[in-house]
PDB file of C-alpha atoms in Angstrom:
ATOM      1  CA  MET A   1     128.465  29.124 -60.042  1.00  0.00           C
ATOM      2  CA  LEU A   2     130.966  27.317 -58.455  1.00  0.00           C
ATOM      3  CA  MET A   3     133.179  29.954 -57.634  1.00  0.00           C
ATOM      4  CA  CYS A   4     129.943  32.181 -56.197  1.00  0.00           C
ATOM      5  CA  PHE A   5     129.279  28.933 -54.063  1.00  0.00           C
ATOM      6  CA  LEU A   6     132.977  28.791 -52.795  1.00  0.00           C
ATOM      7  CA  PHE A   7     133.457  32.950 -52.359  1.00  0.00           C
ATOM      8  CA  THR A   8     130.228  32.574 -50.398  1.00  0.00           C
ATOM      9  CA  VAL A   9     131.528  29.865 -48.122  1.00  0.00           C
ATOM     10  CA  TYR A  10     134.526  31.456 -47.632  1.00  0.00           C
ATOM     11  CA  ALA A  11     132.790  34.849 -46.086  1.00  0.00           C
ATOM     12  CA  VAL A  12     130.660  32.847 -43.924  1.00  0.00           C
ATOM     13  CA  TYR A  13     133.987  31.414 -42.594  1.00  0.00           C
ATOM     14  CA  MET A  14     135.643  34.443 -41.737  1.00  0.00           C
ATOM     15  CA  MET A  15     132.591  35.827 -40.326  1.00  0.00           C
ATOM     16  CA  GLY A  16     132.428  32.806 -38.288  1.00  0.00           C
ATOM     17  CA  LEU A  17     136.348  33.256 -37.616  1.00  0.00           C
ATOM     18  CA  LYS A  18     135.814  36.449 -36.902  1.00  0.00           C
ATOM     19  CA  MET A  19     133.074  35.878 -34.363  1.00  0.00           C
ATOM     20  CA  TRP A  20     134.686  33.482 -32.695  1.00  0.00           C
ATOM     21  CA  VAL A  21     137.941  35.633 -32.228  1.00  0.00           C
ATOM     22  CA  ARG A  22     135.995  38.627 -30.865  1.00  0.00           C
ATOM     23  CA  ARG A  23     134.012  35.864 -28.174  1.00  0.00           C
ATOM     24  CA  ALA A  24     137.358  34.797 -27.161  1.00  0.00           C
ATOM     25  CA  PHE A  25     139.010  38.267 -27.046  1.00  0.00           C
ATOM     26  CA  MET A  26     136.327  39.866 -25.172  1.00  0.00           C
ATOM     27  CA  ARG A  27     136.094  36.452 -22.579  1.00  0.00           C
ATOM     28  CA  ARG A  28     139.319  37.132 -22.052  1.00  0.00           C
ATOM     29  CA  ILE A  29     138.884  41.098 -21.421  1.00  0.00           C
ATOM     30  CA  THR A  30     136.000  39.533 -19.076  1.00  0.00           C
ATOM     31  CA  VAL A  31     137.874  37.279 -16.839  1.00  0.00           C
ATOM     32  CA  GLY A  32     140.482  39.324 -16.803  1.00  0.00           C
ATOM     33  CA  LYS A  33     138.258  42.229 -15.366  1.00  0.00           C
ATOM     34  CA  GLN A  34     137.217  39.064 -12.767  1.00  0.00           C
ATOM     35  CA  SER A  35     140.209  38.607 -11.665  1.00  0.00           C
ATOM     36  CA  VAL A  36     141.448  42.153 -11.828  1.00  0.00           C
ATOM     37  CA  LYS A  37     138.275  42.949  -9.456  1.00  0.00           C
ATOM     38  CA  ARG A  38     139.223  39.723  -7.831  1.00  0.00           C
ATOM     39  CA  ILE A  39     142.250  40.703  -6.453  1.00  0.00           C
ATOM     40  CA  VAL A  40     141.634  44.281  -5.846  1.00  0.00           C
ATOM     41  CA  ASP A  41     138.835  43.329  -3.999  1.00  0.00           C
ATOM     42  CA  ASN A  42     140.835  41.111  -1.622  1.00  0.00           C
ATOM     43  CA  SER A  43     143.724  43.299  -1.842  1.00  0.00           C
ATOM     44  CA  MET A  44     140.894  45.607  -0.259  1.00  0.00           C
ATOM     45  CA  GLU A  45     139.820  43.423   2.119  1.00  0.00           C
ATOM     46  CA  GLN A  46     143.615  42.375   3.350  1.00  0.00           C
ATOM     47  CA  ALA A  47     144.069  46.092   4.158  1.00  0.00           C
ATOM     48  CA  PHE A  48     140.819  46.826   5.699  1.00  0.00           C
ATOM     49  CA  HIS A  49     141.815  43.679   8.100  1.00  0.00           C
ATOM     50  CA  GLY A  50     145.340  44.651   8.714  1.00  0.00           C
ATOM     51  CA  GLY A  51     144.178  48.585   9.333  1.00  0.00           C
ATOM     52  CA  MET A  52     142.133  46.868  12.128  1.00  0.00           C
ATOM     53  CA  PHE A  53     144.267  45.619  13.674  1.00  0.00           C
ATOM     54  CA  SER A  54     146.914  47.800  13.714  1.00  0.00           C
ATOM     55  CA  LEU A  55     144.178  50.289  15.031  1.00  0.00           C
ATOM     56  CA  ILE A  56     143.189  47.515  17.770  1.00  0.00           C
ATOM     57  CA  MET A  57     146.447  46.616  18.823  1.00  0.00           C
ATOM     58  CA  THR A  58     147.878  50.762  18.678  1.00  0.00           C
ATOM     59  CA  SER A  59     144.623  51.076  20.867  1.00  0.00           C
ATOM     60  CA  LEU A  60     145.517  48.427  23.693  1.00  0.00           C
ATOM     61  CA  VAL A  61     149.008  49.263  23.591  1.00  0.00           C
ATOM     62  CA  TRP A  62     147.926  53.176  24.494  1.00  0.00           C
ATOM     63  CA  ILE A  63     145.277  51.625  27.235  1.00  0.00           C
ATOM     64  CA  SER A  64     148.173  49.785  28.479  1.00  0.00           C
ATOM     65  CA  ILE A  65     150.655  52.967  28.857  1.00  0.00           C
ATOM     66  CA  PHE A  66     147.598  54.426  30.541  1.00  0.00           C
ATOM     67  CA  LEU A  67     146.821  52.337  32.719  1.00  0.00           C
ATOM     68  CA  TYR A  68     150.719  51.639  34.104  1.00  0.00           C
ATOM     69  CA  VAL A  69     151.533  55.704  34.377  1.00  0.00           C
ATOM     70  CA  ALA A  70     148.125  55.666  36.475  1.00  0.00           C
ATOM     71  CA  PHE A  71     149.346  52.644  38.369  1.00  0.00           C
ATOM     72  CA  TYR A  72     153.263  54.660  38.790  1.00  0.00           C
ATOM     73  CA  TYR A  73     151.851  58.241  39.925  1.00  0.00           C
ATOM     74  CA  ALA A  74     149.622  56.151  42.244  1.00  0.00           C
ATOM     75  CA  TYR A  75     151.471  54.198  43.740  1.00  0.00           C
ATOM     76  CA  VAL A  76     155.474  55.306  43.448  1.00  0.00           C
ATOM     77  CA  PRO A  77     155.666  58.572  45.954  1.00  0.00           C
ATOM     78  CA  ALA A  78     157.523  61.600  44.968  1.00  0.00           C
ATOM     79  CA  PRO A  79     161.031  61.138  46.118  1.00  0.00           C
ATOM     80  CA  SER A  80     162.004  63.798  47.857  1.00  0.00           C
ATOM     81  CA  TYR A  81     160.303  67.170  48.717  1.00  0.00           C
ATOM     82  CA  VAL A  82     162.594  69.801  49.977  1.00  0.00           C
ATOM     83  CA  ARG A  83     160.837  73.443  51.782  1.00  0.00           C
ATOM     84  CA  PRO A  84     163.087  76.523  53.024  1.00  0.00           C
ATOM     85  CA  ILE A  85     163.521  77.471  56.932  1.00  0.00           C
ATOM     86  CA  HIS A  86     163.265  81.146  57.281  1.00  0.00           C
ATOM     87  CA  LEU A  87     164.700  81.385  60.549  1.00  0.00           C
ATOM     88  CA  GLN A  88     162.908  83.959  63.274  1.00  0.00           C
ATOM     89  CA  ILE A  89     164.836  85.566  66.164  1.00  0.00           C
ATOM     90  CA  LYS A  90     164.296  88.187  68.536  1.00  0.00           C
ATOM     91  CA  PRO A  91     167.294  90.300  69.608  1.00  0.00           C
ATOM     92  CA  CYS A  92     166.384  91.557  73.307  1.00  0.00           C
ATOM     93  CA  GLU A  93     167.005  95.594  73.953  1.00  0.00           C
ATOM     94  CA  GLU A  94     169.527  95.507  76.350  1.00  0.00           C
ATOM     95  CA  SER A  95     171.774  93.036  74.694  1.00  0.00           C
ATOM     96  CA  LYS A  96     173.055  92.108  71.454  1.00  0.00           C
ATOM     97  CA  ASN A  97     172.142  87.876  72.349  1.00  0.00           C
ATOM     98  CA  GLU A  98     168.447  86.902  71.363  1.00  0.00           C
ATOM     99  CA  CYS A  99     165.943  86.127  73.810  1.00  0.00           C
ATOM    100  CA  VAL A 100     164.171  83.057  71.689  1.00  0.00           C
ATOM    101  CA  PHE A 101     165.780  80.409  69.839  1.00  0.00           C
ATOM    102  CA  PRO A 102     165.777  80.678  66.294  1.00  0.00           C
ATOM    103  CA  SER A 103     162.526  79.136  64.926  1.00  0.00           C
ATOM    104  CA  ALA A 104     160.295  79.125  61.584  1.00  0.00           C
ATOM    105  CA  TYR A 105     157.123  77.754  60.835  1.00  0.00           C
ATOM    106  CA  VAL A 106     157.154  75.492  57.203  1.00  0.00           C
ATOM    107  CA  ARG A 107     154.481  75.067  55.152  1.00  0.00           C
ATOM    108  CA  LEU A 108     154.773  71.901  53.142  1.00  0.00           C
ATOM    109  CA  THR A 109     151.444  71.607  51.476  1.00  0.00           C
ATOM    110  CA  ARG A 110     147.635  73.962  51.482  1.00  0.00           C
ATOM    111  CA  ARG A 111     145.969  71.222  50.175  1.00  0.00           C
ATOM    112  CA  HIS A 112     145.078  68.138  53.287  1.00  0.00           C
ATOM    113  CA  GLN A 113     147.877  66.134  52.720  1.00  0.00           C
ATOM    114  CA  LEU A 114     151.554  65.969  50.726  1.00  0.00           C
ATOM    115  CA  LEU A 115     152.621  62.748  52.204  1.00  0.00           C
ATOM    116  CA  MET A 116     151.867  59.289  50.664  1.00  0.00           C
ATOM    117  CA  MET A 117     149.556  57.103  53.196  1.00  0.00           C
ATOM    118  CA  GLY A 118     151.792  54.245  54.252  1.00  0.00           C
ATOM    119  CA  GLN A 119     155.024  55.617  52.807  1.00  0.00           C
ATOM    120  CA  GLN A 120     157.877  55.761  55.552  1.00  0.00           C
ATOM    121  CA  TYR A 121     159.993  59.101  55.282  1.00  0.00           C
ATOM    122  CA  LYS A 122     163.347  60.245  56.473  1.00  0.00           C
ATOM    123  CA  PHE A 123     162.952  63.967  58.063  1.00  0.00           C
ATOM    124  CA  PHE A 124     166.380  65.605  57.749  1.00  0.00           C
ATOM    125  CA  VAL A 125     167.321  69.503  58.311  1.00  0.00           C
ATOM    126  CA  GLN A 126     170.650  71.232  57.092  1.00  0.00           C
ATOM    127  CA  LEU A 127     172.301  74.112  58.606  1.00  0.00           C
ATOM    128  CA  GLU A 128     175.023  75.703  56.617  1.00  0.00           C
ATOM    129  CA  MET A 129     177.240  77.579  59.316  1.00  0.00           C
ATOM    130  CA  PRO A 130     180.259  79.729  59.154  1.00  0.00           C
ATOM    131  CA  GLU A 131     183.304  78.249  61.112  1.00  0.00           C
ATOM    132  CA  SER A 132     183.509  81.693  63.252  1.00  0.00           C
ATOM    133  CA  PRO A 133     184.687  81.493  66.751  1.00  0.00           C
ATOM    134  CA  VAL A 134     181.104  81.462  68.288  1.00  0.00           C
ATOM    135  CA  ASN A 135     179.877  78.436  66.350  1.00  0.00           C
ATOM    136  CA  LYS A 136     183.178  77.139  67.270  1.00  0.00           C
ATOM    137  CA  ASP A 137     182.382  77.857  70.953  1.00  0.00           C
ATOM    138  CA  LEU A 138     178.850  77.113  70.781  1.00  0.00           C
ATOM    139  CA  GLY A 139     179.381  72.895  71.373  1.00  0.00           C
ATOM    140  CA  MET A 140     176.874  70.699  70.871  1.00  0.00           C
ATOM    141  CA  PHE A 141     173.366  72.037  70.508  1.00  0.00           C
ATOM    142  CA  MET A 142     169.755  71.115  69.566  1.00  0.00           C
ATOM    143  CA  VAL A 143     167.378  71.357  66.740  1.00  0.00           C
ATOM    144  CA  CYS A 144     163.750  70.066  67.369  1.00  0.00           C
ATOM    145  CA  VAL A 145     160.351  70.071  64.753  1.00  0.00           C
ATOM    146  CA  GLN A 146     156.932  69.059  65.710  1.00  0.00           C
ATOM    147  CA  LEU A 147     154.772  68.006  62.861  1.00  0.00           C
ATOM    148  CA  LYS A 148     151.531  69.457  62.839  1.00  0.00           C
ATOM    149  CA  ASP A 149     148.362  69.387  60.915  1.00  0.00           C
ATOM    150  CA  LYS A 150     146.247  71.717  58.900  1.00  0.00           C
ATOM    151  CA  HIS A 151     143.892  72.307  62.331  1.00  0.00           C
ATOM    152  CA  GLY A 152     146.988  73.374  64.333  1.00  0.00           C
ATOM    153  CA  VAL A 153     147.140  69.476  65.854  1.00  0.00           C
ATOM    154  CA  LEU A 154     150.330  68.122  66.831  1.00  0.00           C
ATOM    155  CA  SER A 155     151.347  65.034  65.621  1.00  0.00           C
ATOM    156  CA  SER A 156     154.973  64.343  66.611  1.00  0.00           C
ATOM    157  CA  GLN A 157     157.720  65.839  67.579  1.00  0.00           C
ATOM    158  CA  SER A 158     161.161  64.884  67.447  1.00  0.00           C
ATOM    159  CA  CYS A 159     164.545  66.802  69.309  1.00  0.00           C
ATOM    160  CA  ARG A 160     168.392  65.547  67.423  1.00  0.00           C
ATOM    161  CA  SER A 161     172.237  67.003  68.643  1.00  0.00           C
ATOM    162  CA  ASN A 162     174.745  68.084  66.994  1.00  0.00           C
ATOM    163  CA  MET A 163     177.871  70.381  66.852  1.00  0.00           C
ATOM    164  CA  LEU A 164     180.372  72.090  64.059  1.00  0.00           C
ATOM    165  CA  HIS A 165     183.327  69.300  63.270  1.00  0.00           C
ATOM    166  CA  TYR A 166     186.738  70.009  64.840  1.00  0.00           C
ATOM    167  CA  ARG A 167     189.543  71.076  63.551  1.00  0.00           C
ATOM    168  CA  SER A 168     192.739  72.149  64.956  1.00  0.00           C
ATOM    169  CA  ASP A 169     194.558  75.381  64.305  1.00  0.00           C
ATOM    170  CA  LEU A 170     197.783  73.119  62.228  1.00  0.00           C
ATOM    171  CA  LEU A 171     194.947  71.452  60.053  1.00  0.00           C
ATOM    172  CA  HIS A 172     192.859  74.918  59.721  1.00  0.00           C
ATOM    173  CA  LYS A 173     195.695  77.206  58.613  1.00  0.00           C
ATOM    174  CA  LEU A 174     197.179  74.124  56.437  1.00  0.00           C
ATOM    175  CA  LYS A 175     194.066  74.323  54.777  1.00  0.00           C
ATOM    176  CA  LEU A 176     193.411  78.134  54.239  1.00  0.00           C
ATOM    177  CA  LEU A 177     196.971  77.982  53.031  1.00  0.00           C
ATOM    178  CA  LEU A 178     196.126  75.130  50.422  1.00  0.00           C
ATOM    179  CA  PHE A 179     193.072  76.882  49.411  1.00  0.00           C
ATOM    180  CA  SER A 180     194.146  80.082  49.806  1.00  0.00           C
ATOM    181  CA  PRO A 181     193.389  80.790  45.621  1.00  0.00           C
ATOM    182  CA  LEU A 182     189.779  79.678  46.093  1.00  0.00           C
ATOM    183  CA  TYR A 183     189.124  81.682  49.232  1.00  0.00           C
ATOM    184  CA  ILE A 184     190.187  85.104  47.507  1.00  0.00           C
ATOM    185  CA  PHE A 185     187.722  84.607  44.533  1.00  0.00           C
ATOM    186  CA  GLY A 186     185.093  83.324  46.618  1.00  0.00           C
ATOM    187  CA  SER A 187     185.063  80.094  44.877  1.00  0.00           C
ATOM    188  CA  ARG A 188     184.754  78.491  48.771  1.00  0.00           C
ATOM    189  CA  GLU A 189     184.115  79.727  52.083  1.00  0.00           C
ATOM    190  CA  GLU A 190     184.656  79.012  55.553  1.00  0.00           C
ATOM    191  CA  LYS A 191     181.208  76.881  56.389  1.00  0.00           C
ATOM    192  CA  GLN A 192     180.246  73.638  57.363  1.00  0.00           C
ATOM    193  CA  SER A 193     177.057  71.940  56.598  1.00  0.00           C
ATOM    194  CA  LEU A 194     175.664  70.122  59.513  1.00  0.00           C
ATOM    195  CA  ILE A 195     172.188  67.698  59.052  1.00  0.00           C
ATOM    196  CA  PHE A 196     170.155  66.615  61.219  1.00  0.00           C
ATOM    197  CA  GLU A 197     168.762  63.057  60.911  1.00  0.00           C
ATOM    198  CA  LEU A 198     164.936  63.637  62.941  1.00  0.00           C
ATOM    199  CA  TYR A 199     163.006  60.681  61.578  1.00  0.00           C
ATOM    200  CA  SER A 200     164.176  57.815  60.029  1.00  0.00           C
ATOM    201  CA  ASP A 201     160.871  56.171  59.591  1.00  0.00           C
ATOM    202  CA  PHE A 202     158.231  58.253  60.037  1.00  0.00           C
ATOM    203  CA  VAL A 203     154.827  56.631  59.037  1.00  0.00           C
ATOM    204  CA  GLU A 204     151.998  58.973  57.857  1.00  0.00           C
ATOM    205  CA  ASP A 205     148.758  59.590  60.268  1.00  0.00           C
ATOM    206  CA  GLN A 206     145.401  59.097  58.284  1.00  0.00           C
ATOM    207  CA  LYS A 207     143.753  61.224  60.864  1.00  0.00           C
ATOM    208  CA  HIS A 208     146.206  64.358  61.431  1.00  0.00           C
ATOM    209  CA  PRO A 209     148.174  64.296  58.053  1.00  0.00           C
ATOM    210  CA  VAL A 210     151.264  67.019  58.372  1.00  0.00           C
ATOM    211  CA  THR A 211     150.758  70.155  56.567  1.00  0.00           C
ATOM    212  CA  ASP A 212     153.025  71.987  58.658  1.00  0.00           C
ATOM    213  CA  ILE A 213     156.326  71.917  60.481  1.00  0.00           C
ATOM    214  CA  TYR A 214     157.645  73.837  63.631  1.00  0.00           C
ATOM    215  CA  VAL A 215     161.384  74.174  63.494  1.00  0.00           C
ATOM    216  CA  GLU A 216     163.717  75.207  66.395  1.00  0.00           C
ATOM    217  CA  VAL A 217     167.263  75.525  66.664  1.00  0.00           C
ATOM    218  CA  GLN A 218     167.761  75.569  70.588  1.00  0.00           C
ATOM    219  CA  ALA A 219     171.261  77.932  70.783  1.00  0.00           C
ATOM    220  CA  ARG A 220     170.691  81.271  71.086  1.00  0.00           C
ATOM    221  CA  ASN A 221     174.188  82.421  69.879  1.00  0.00           C
ATOM    222  CA  ILE A 222     174.454  80.425  66.845  1.00  0.00           C
ATOM    223  CA  GLU A 223     175.143  81.875  63.751  1.00  0.00           C
ATOM    224  CA  ILE A 224     173.384  80.399  61.096  1.00  0.00           C
ATOM    225  CA  TYR A 225     173.826  81.103  56.774  1.00  0.00           C
ATOM    226  CA  SER A 226     170.951  79.729  55.628  1.00  0.00           C
ATOM    227  CA  ALA A 227     168.681  76.338  56.482  1.00  0.00           C
ATOM    228  CA  SER A 228     166.566  73.685  55.007  1.00  0.00           C
ATOM    229  CA  LEU A 229     163.810  71.054  55.358  1.00  0.00           C
ATOM    230  CA  GLN A 230     164.425  67.961  53.060  1.00  0.00           C
ATOM    231  CA  ILE A 231     161.783  65.130  53.140  1.00  0.00           C
ATOM    232  CA  ASN A 232     163.044  61.495  51.427  1.00  0.00           C
ATOM    233  CA  ALA A 233     161.129  58.723  50.543  1.00  0.00           C
ATOM    234  CA  HIS A 234     162.340  55.292  51.897  1.00  0.00           C
ATOM    235  CA  LEU A 235     161.497  53.054  48.853  1.00  0.00           C
ATOM    236  CA  VAL A 236     162.061  49.417  49.288  1.00  0.00           C
ATOM    237  CA  GLY A 237     160.248  46.454  47.312  1.00  0.00           C
ATOM    238  CA  LEU A 238     158.052  47.055  44.350  1.00  0.00           C
ATOM    239  CA  ARG A 239     158.556  51.083  44.393  1.00  0.00           C
ATOM    240  CA  TYR A 240     162.441  50.860  44.711  1.00  0.00           C
ATOM    241  CA  LEU A 241     162.072  48.869  41.404  1.00  0.00           C
ATOM    242  CA  MET A 242     159.940  50.660  39.579  1.00  0.00           C
ATOM    243  CA  TYR A 243     162.284  54.085  40.191  1.00  0.00           C
ATOM    244  CA  HIS A 244     165.410  53.504  40.045  1.00  0.00           C
ATOM    245  CA  TRP A 245     164.782  50.647  37.183  1.00  0.00           C
ATOM    246  CA  PRO A 246     161.704  52.860  35.142  1.00  0.00           C
ATOM    247  CA  ILE A 247     162.893  51.184  31.863  1.00  0.00           C
ATOM    248  CA  THR A 248     162.320  47.750  32.792  1.00  0.00           C
ATOM    249  CA  SER A 249     159.496  48.321  34.884  1.00  0.00           C
ATOM    250  CA  ALA A 250     157.985  50.277  32.382  1.00  0.00           C
ATOM    251  CA  ILE A 251     158.309  47.166  29.605  1.00  0.00           C
ATOM    252  CA  THR A 252     157.458  44.685  32.130  1.00  0.00           C
ATOM    253  CA  GLY A 253     153.893  46.696  33.659  1.00  0.00           C
ATOM    254  CA  ILE A 254     152.933  47.658  30.344  1.00  0.00           C
ATOM    255  CA  SER A 255     153.321  43.293  28.932  1.00  0.00           C
ATOM    256  CA  PHE A 256     151.641  42.538  31.994  1.00  0.00           C
ATOM    257  CA  ASN A 257     149.085  44.705  31.311  1.00  0.00           C
ATOM    258  CA  LEU A 258     148.829  43.290  27.442  1.00  0.00           C
ATOM    259  CA  CYS A 259     148.469  40.071  28.972  1.00  0.00           C
ATOM    260  CA  VAL A 260     146.135  40.539  31.000  1.00  0.00           C
ATOM    261  CA  ILE A 261     143.754  42.747  28.360  1.00  0.00           C
ATOM    262  CA  PHE A 262     144.170  39.448  25.887  1.00  0.00           C
ATOM    263  CA  PHE A 263     143.677  36.830  28.923  1.00  0.00           C
ATOM    264  CA  THR A 264     140.226  39.272  29.210  1.00  0.00           C
ATOM    265  CA  LEU A 265     139.312  39.273  25.802  1.00  0.00           C
ATOM    266  CA  SER A 266     140.037  36.048  25.051  1.00  0.00           C
ATOM    267  CA  LEU A 267     137.732  34.652  27.791  1.00  0.00           C
ATOM    268  CA  SER A 268     134.733  37.413  26.825  1.00  0.00           C
ATOM    269  CA  PHE A 269     135.588  36.047  23.270  1.00  0.00           C
ATOM    270  CA  TYR A 270     135.327  31.758  24.147  1.00  0.00           C
ATOM    271  CA  ASN A 271     132.617  32.081  26.571  1.00  0.00           C
ATOM    272  CA  ASN A 272     130.355  34.447  23.526  1.00  0.00           C
ATOM    273  CA  PHE A 273     131.120  32.356  20.470  1.00  0.00           C
ATOM    274  CA  PHE A 274     132.103  28.846  21.927  1.00  0.00           C
ATOM    275  CA  VAL A 275     129.999  28.175  24.739  1.00  0.00           C
ATOM    276  CA  ASP A 276     126.967  29.865  22.990  1.00  0.00           C
ATOM    277  CA  SER A 277     127.688  27.574  19.852  1.00  0.00           C
ATOM    278  CA  GLY A 278     127.678  25.038  22.230  1.00  0.00           C
ATOM    279  CA  ALA A 279     124.546  25.464  23.631  1.00  0.00           C
ATOM    280  CA  SER A 280     122.183  25.805  20.929  1.00  0.00           C
ATOM    281  CA  SER A 281     123.652  22.403  19.279  1.00  0.00           C
ATOM    282  CA  SER A 282     123.175  20.480  22.629  1.00  0.00           C
ATOM    283  CA  ALA A 283     119.730  22.027  22.158  1.00  0.00           C
ATOM    284  CA  SER A 284     119.099  20.712  18.906  1.00  0.00           C
ATOM    285  CA  PRO A 285     119.417  17.330  19.217  1.00  0.00           C
ATOM    286  CA  GLU A 286     116.319  17.181  22.166  1.00  0.00           C
ATOM    287  CA  LYS A 287     113.769  19.047  19.976  1.00  0.00           C
ATOM    288  CA  VAL A 288     115.044  16.103  17.269  1.00  0.00           C
ATOM    289  CA  ALA A 289     114.063  13.658  20.206  1.00  0.00           C
ATOM    290  CA  LYS A 290     110.662  14.642  20.782  1.00  0.00           C
ATOM    291  CA  ILE A 291     109.582  13.870  17.611  1.00  0.00           C
ATOM    292  CA  PRO A 292     109.676  10.250  17.566  1.00  0.00           C
ATOM    293  CA  ASP A 293     108.089  10.470  21.348  1.00  0.00           C
ATOM    294  CA  VAL A 294     105.119  11.881  19.144  1.00  0.00           C
ATOM    295  CA  GLN A 295     104.622   9.899  16.748  1.00  0.00           C
ATOM    296  CA  GLU A 296     105.162   6.819  18.870  1.00  0.00           C
ATOM    297  CA  THR A 297     102.465   8.452  21.116  1.00  0.00           C
ATOM    298  CA  SER A 298     100.179   8.862  18.100  1.00  0.00           C
ATOM    299  CA  GLU A 299     100.732   5.195  16.835  1.00  0.00           C
ATOM    300  CA  THR A 300      99.857   4.005  20.807  1.00  0.00           C
ATOM    301  CA  VAL A 301      96.932   6.307  20.038  1.00  0.00           C
ATOM    302  CA  GLY A 302      95.983   5.077  16.666  1.00  0.00           C
ATOM    303  CA  LYS A 303      96.283   1.189  17.777  1.00  0.00           C
ATOM    304  CA  THR A 304      94.052   1.866  21.325  1.00  0.00           C
ATOM    305  CA  GLU A 305      90.967   3.348  18.589  1.00  0.00           C
ATOM    306  CA  ASP A 306      91.180   0.233  16.823  1.00  0.00           C
ATOM    307  CA  VAL A 307      91.043  -2.299  19.502  1.00  0.00           C
ATOM    308  CA  ILE A 308      87.925   0.091  20.797  1.00  0.00           C
ATOM    309  CA  VAL A 309      86.561  -0.058  17.245  1.00  0.00           C
ATOM    310  CA  LYS A 310      87.051  -3.761  17.022  1.00  0.00           C
ATOM    311  CA  ALA A 311      85.443  -4.924  20.510  1.00  0.00           C
ATOM    312  CA  GLU A 312      82.460  -2.538  19.479  1.00  0.00           C
ATOM    313  CA  PRO A 313      80.405  -5.374  18.094  1.00  0.00           C
ATOM    314  CA  ASN A 314      80.999  -8.112  20.642  1.00  0.00           C
ATOM    315  CA  SER A 315      79.888  -5.532  23.442  1.00  0.00           C
ATOM    316  CA  ASP A 316      75.982  -5.757  22.353  1.00  0.00           C
ATOM    317  CA  PRO A 317      74.292  -8.854  24.130  1.00  0.00           C
ATOM    318  CA  SER A 318      70.993  -8.637  22.135  1.00  0.00           C
ATOM    319  CA  GLU A 319      72.638  -9.640  18.999  1.00  0.00           C
ATOM    320  CA  ASP A 320      74.621 -12.486  20.419  1.00  0.00           C
ATOM    321  CA  ASP A 321      71.440 -13.161  21.907  1.00  0.00           C
ATOM    322  CA  GLU A 322      69.407 -13.108  18.369  1.00  0.00           C
ATOM    323  CA  LYS A 323      72.348 -15.096  16.957  1.00  0.00           C
ATOM    324  CA  ALA A 324      71.704 -17.988  19.557  1.00  0.00           C
TER     325      ALA A 324
END
């Protein structure tokens, strides 16, 4: 009997120990699952917040870049425009000389305007001329231009003079002797380039924007290889900095746009959250303050009714007479 009792106690003890170990193990597994789930949830939440933050920052940076690029192309003009000049001549039938001055029409654009309003421009006409005896004997001559709009209305005109650079016969022979191999193989030519600065600070007229230019060389016996019209923008101030230092200007402009965007978002966030919460919190004490007023009013009314009730028995004169 004693052995059976001890065996039973031992069996019960082992079953309890086994159940306790199983429960402890299951509890550990449950706690481990919960901790792993919590870690995974926290990681996913942080990844979500990090992704949203990265997406917002990337969007803001691209918006800043787009704003700077749009401002650059709207504010900074093109640095230069070059148009070829195809001079037209009309030779006389009786002589070899031209009857009219060489001239040409140059179309700047087919649109309404090409130049930017308020920007100063410099107009140059470049002529490539051979160092021929005819051109050397020509002396000084004039080049004139007329600026017109698309309807043919004259906006401005200008004329400038120039001539070939003088070289003595000795200097010319020494130059030919020194550069004779280049002249023989065609690497160099006996020519000069004359540049006529017709405008130094031209500003576009808003009513008559320039679309066509009439060029005239006022010399009948002139010999010209080629001619071209060049328009250069005279950049000053911020436009000069943005064009000549593009990287520094881009970094500064994009950073400024980011600061403005962050400042605007901060103001809107402050107005939406802090101001609204402050208004709601300031409105709640008023409602609480109104409750004692109602209670005081009710107590005052109750006291008034008690006074009226107490005063009613003494208000009847007949009862006073009977008591007397």
